[in-house]
Short mmCIF file of C-alpha atoms and ligand atoms in Angstrom, two decimals:
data_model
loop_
_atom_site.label_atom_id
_atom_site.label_comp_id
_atom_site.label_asym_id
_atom_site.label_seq_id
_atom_site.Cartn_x
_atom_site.Cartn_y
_atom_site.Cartn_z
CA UNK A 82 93.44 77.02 101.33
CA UNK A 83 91.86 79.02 104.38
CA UNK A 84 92.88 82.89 104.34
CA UNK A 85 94.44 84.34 107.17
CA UNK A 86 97.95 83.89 107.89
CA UNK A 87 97.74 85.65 111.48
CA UNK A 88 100.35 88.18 110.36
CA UNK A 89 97.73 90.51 109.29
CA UNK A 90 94.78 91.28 111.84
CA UNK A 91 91.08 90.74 110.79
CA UNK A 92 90.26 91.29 113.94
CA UNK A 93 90.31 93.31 117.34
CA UNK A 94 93.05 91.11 119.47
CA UNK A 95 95.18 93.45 121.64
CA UNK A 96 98.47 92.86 120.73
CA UNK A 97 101.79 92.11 121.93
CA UNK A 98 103.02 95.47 123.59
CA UNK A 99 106.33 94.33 122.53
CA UNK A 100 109.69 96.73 123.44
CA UNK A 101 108.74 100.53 124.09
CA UNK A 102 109.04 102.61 120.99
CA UNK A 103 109.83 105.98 119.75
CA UNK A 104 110.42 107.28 116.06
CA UNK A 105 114.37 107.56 115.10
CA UNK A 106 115.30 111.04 114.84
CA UNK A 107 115.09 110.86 110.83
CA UNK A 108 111.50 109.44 111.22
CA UNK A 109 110.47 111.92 113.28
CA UNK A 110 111.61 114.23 111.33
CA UNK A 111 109.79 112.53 108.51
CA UNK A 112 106.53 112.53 110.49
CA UNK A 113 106.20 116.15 111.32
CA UNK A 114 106.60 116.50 107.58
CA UNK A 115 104.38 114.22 106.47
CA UNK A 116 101.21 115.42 108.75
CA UNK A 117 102.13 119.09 107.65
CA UNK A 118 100.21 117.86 104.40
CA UNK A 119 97.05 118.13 106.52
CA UNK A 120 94.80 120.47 108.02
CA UNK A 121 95.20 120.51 111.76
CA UNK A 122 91.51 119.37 111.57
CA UNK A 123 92.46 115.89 109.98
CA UNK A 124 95.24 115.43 112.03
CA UNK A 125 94.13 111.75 112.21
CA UNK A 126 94.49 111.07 108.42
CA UNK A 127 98.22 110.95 108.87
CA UNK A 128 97.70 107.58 110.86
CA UNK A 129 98.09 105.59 107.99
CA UNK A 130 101.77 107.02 106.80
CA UNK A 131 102.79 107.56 110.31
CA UNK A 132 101.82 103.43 110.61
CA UNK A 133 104.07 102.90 107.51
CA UNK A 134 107.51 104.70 109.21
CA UNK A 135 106.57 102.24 112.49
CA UNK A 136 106.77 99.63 109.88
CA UNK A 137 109.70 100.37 108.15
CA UNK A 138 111.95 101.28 111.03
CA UNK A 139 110.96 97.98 113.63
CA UNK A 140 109.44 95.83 110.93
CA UNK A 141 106.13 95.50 112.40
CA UNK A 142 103.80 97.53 114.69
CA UNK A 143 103.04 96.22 117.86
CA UNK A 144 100.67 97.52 120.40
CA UNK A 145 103.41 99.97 121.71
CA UNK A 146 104.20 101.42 118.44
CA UNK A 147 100.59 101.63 118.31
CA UNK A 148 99.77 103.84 121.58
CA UNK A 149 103.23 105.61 120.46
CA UNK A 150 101.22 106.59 117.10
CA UNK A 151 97.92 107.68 118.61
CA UNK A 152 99.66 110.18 121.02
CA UNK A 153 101.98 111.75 118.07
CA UNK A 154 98.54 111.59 116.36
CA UNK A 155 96.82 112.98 119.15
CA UNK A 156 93.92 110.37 118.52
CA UNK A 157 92.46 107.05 120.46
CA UNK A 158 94.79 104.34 120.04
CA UNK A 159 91.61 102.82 119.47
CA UNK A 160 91.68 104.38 116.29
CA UNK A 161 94.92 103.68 115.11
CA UNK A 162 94.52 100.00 115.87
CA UNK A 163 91.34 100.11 113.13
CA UNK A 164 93.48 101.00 110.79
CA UNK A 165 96.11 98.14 111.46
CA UNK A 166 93.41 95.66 112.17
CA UNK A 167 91.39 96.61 108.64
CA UNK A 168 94.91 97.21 106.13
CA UNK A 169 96.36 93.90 105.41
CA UNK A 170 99.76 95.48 104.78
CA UNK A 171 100.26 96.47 108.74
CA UNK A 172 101.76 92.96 109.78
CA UNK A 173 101.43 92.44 113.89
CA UNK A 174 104.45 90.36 113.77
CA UNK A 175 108.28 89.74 112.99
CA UNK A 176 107.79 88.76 108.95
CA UNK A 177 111.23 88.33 106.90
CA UNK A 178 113.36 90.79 104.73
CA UNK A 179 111.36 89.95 102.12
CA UNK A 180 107.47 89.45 102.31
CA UNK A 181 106.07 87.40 99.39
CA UNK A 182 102.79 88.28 98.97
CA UNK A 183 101.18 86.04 95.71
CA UNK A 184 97.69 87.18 94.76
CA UNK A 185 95.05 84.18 94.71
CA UNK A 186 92.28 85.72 93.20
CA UNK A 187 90.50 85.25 90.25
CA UNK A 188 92.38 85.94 87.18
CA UNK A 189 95.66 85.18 88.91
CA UNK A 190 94.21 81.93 90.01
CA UNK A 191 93.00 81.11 86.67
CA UNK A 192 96.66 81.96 85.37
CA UNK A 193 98.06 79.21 88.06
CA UNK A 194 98.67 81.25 91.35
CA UNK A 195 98.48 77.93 93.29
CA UNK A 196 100.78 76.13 91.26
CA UNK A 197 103.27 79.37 92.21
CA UNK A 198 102.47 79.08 96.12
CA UNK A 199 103.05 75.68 95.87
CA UNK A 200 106.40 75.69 94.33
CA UNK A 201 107.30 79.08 96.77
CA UNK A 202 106.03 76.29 99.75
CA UNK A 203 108.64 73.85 97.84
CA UNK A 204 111.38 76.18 97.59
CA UNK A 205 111.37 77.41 100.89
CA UNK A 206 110.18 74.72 103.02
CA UNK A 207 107.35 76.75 104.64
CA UNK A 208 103.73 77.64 103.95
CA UNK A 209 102.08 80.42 103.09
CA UNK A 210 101.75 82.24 106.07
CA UNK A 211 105.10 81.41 107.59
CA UNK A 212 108.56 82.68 107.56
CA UNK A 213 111.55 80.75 106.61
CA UNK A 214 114.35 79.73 109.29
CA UNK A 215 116.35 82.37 107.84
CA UNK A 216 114.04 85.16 108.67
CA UNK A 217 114.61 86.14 104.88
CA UNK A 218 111.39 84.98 103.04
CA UNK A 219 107.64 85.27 104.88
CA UNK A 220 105.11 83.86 101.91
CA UNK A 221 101.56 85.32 102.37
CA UNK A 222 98.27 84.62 99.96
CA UNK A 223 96.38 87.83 99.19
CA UNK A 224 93.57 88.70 97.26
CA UNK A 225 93.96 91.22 94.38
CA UNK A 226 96.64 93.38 93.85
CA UNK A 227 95.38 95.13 91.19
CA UNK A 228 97.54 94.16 88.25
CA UNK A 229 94.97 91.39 87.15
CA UNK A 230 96.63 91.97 83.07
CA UNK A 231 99.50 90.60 84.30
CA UNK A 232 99.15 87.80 85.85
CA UNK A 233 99.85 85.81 88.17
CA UNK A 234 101.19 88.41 90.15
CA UNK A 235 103.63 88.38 93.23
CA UNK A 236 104.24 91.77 95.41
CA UNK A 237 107.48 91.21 97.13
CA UNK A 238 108.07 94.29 99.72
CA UNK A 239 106.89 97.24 98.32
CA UNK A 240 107.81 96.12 94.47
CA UNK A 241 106.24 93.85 92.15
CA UNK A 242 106.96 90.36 90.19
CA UNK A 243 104.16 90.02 87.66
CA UNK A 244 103.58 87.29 84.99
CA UNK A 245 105.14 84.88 87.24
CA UNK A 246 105.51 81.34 86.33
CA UNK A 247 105.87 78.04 89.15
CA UNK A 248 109.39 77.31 86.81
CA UNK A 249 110.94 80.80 87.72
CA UNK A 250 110.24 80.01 91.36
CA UNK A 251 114.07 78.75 91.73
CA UNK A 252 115.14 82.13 89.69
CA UNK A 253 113.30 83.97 91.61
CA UNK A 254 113.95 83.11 95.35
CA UNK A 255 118.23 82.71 94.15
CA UNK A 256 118.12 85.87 92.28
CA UNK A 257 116.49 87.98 95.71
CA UNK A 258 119.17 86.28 97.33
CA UNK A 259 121.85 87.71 96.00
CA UNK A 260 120.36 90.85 93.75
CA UNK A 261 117.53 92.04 95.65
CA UNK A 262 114.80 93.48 94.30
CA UNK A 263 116.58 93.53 91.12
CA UNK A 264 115.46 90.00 90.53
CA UNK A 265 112.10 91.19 90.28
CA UNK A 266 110.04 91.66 86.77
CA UNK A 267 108.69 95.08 88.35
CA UNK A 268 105.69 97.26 87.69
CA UNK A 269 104.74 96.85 83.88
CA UNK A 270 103.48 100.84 84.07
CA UNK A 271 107.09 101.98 85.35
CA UNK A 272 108.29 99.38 82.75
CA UNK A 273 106.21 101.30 79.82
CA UNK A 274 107.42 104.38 81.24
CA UNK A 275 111.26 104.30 81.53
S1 FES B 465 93.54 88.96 90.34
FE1 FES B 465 95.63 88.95 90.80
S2 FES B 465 96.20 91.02 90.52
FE2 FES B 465 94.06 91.03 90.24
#
């Protein structure tokens, strides 16, 4: 199945400037704390969080958010838009409340990954790289996500869904329905810990 689901850039297109943008007052806030970790110096390495509050307050970062960034930053937008174009978890458009992202590389592919995107394609009525009518579930094929002893592995937001199997696919999609990321199997390591 080709890569590439246009959601996450791989390459320089100017985007959509989309609405004009500015950091709620809470994220704001958040940002002058966050780029107090750095020295005034490396300013710039706060791109990447400062990308991640865009992300969490409008859902995806458009080419205002962008130039919005780079002048918080005090950088090109040239070089915030490397950082979106090269990080597949910036998406460049609207994706649902809940991004399944199922890893298709080796030892998760060996383990059946297809045979999970397939029934996720079933379930929802989309393909990978497209987001239900619903605007709840965007399904996405990525390469490893670095939990390869525990596959085959979904990442669903910012939380994980490992040894998944193509029969918990109905369990799965019901259960983040109506629990949330409760539903999920989560992080074996936090798992271990608690
Ligand atoms: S191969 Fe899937 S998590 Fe590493």
């Amino acid at each position: 199945m080709p890569y590439g689901s246009g959601l996450h850039r791989s390459e320089r297109v100017l985007p959509e400037p989309g609405p004009a943008f500015a950091y709620t007052p809470e994220n704001l806030q958040e940002f002058e704390k966050v780029v107090q970790r750095y020295p005034a110096e490396h300013r710039r390495s706060a791109i990447l969080p400062a990308l991640h509050l865009v992300q969490a307050q409008q859902g995806y970062i458009t080419g205002n958010s962008m130039a919005y960034v780079a002048e918080r930053i005090g950088c090109s937008r040239a070089d915030v838009e490397d950082m979106v174009s090269f990080y597949t978890m910036y998406f460049t458009r609207p994706v649902g409340t809940y991004v399944l992202q199922v890893c298709r590389t080796l030892s998760c592919a060996l383990c059946g990954a297809e045979r999970i995107t397939e029934a996720l394609e079933e379930k929802l009525g989309i393909r990978a790289g497209q987001t239900d009518p619903t605007g709840t579930f965007t399904l996405l094929e990525v390469e490893c996500l670095g939990a390869c002893d525990r596959a085959p592995v979904i990442m669903v937001n910012d939380d994980w869904h490992e040894c998944a199997r193509p029969e918990d696919v109905d369990t799965l999609i019901e259960g983040l329905r109506t629990r949330g990321p409760a539903a999920l199997t989560g992080c074996h390591l936090h798992v271990e810990k608690d």
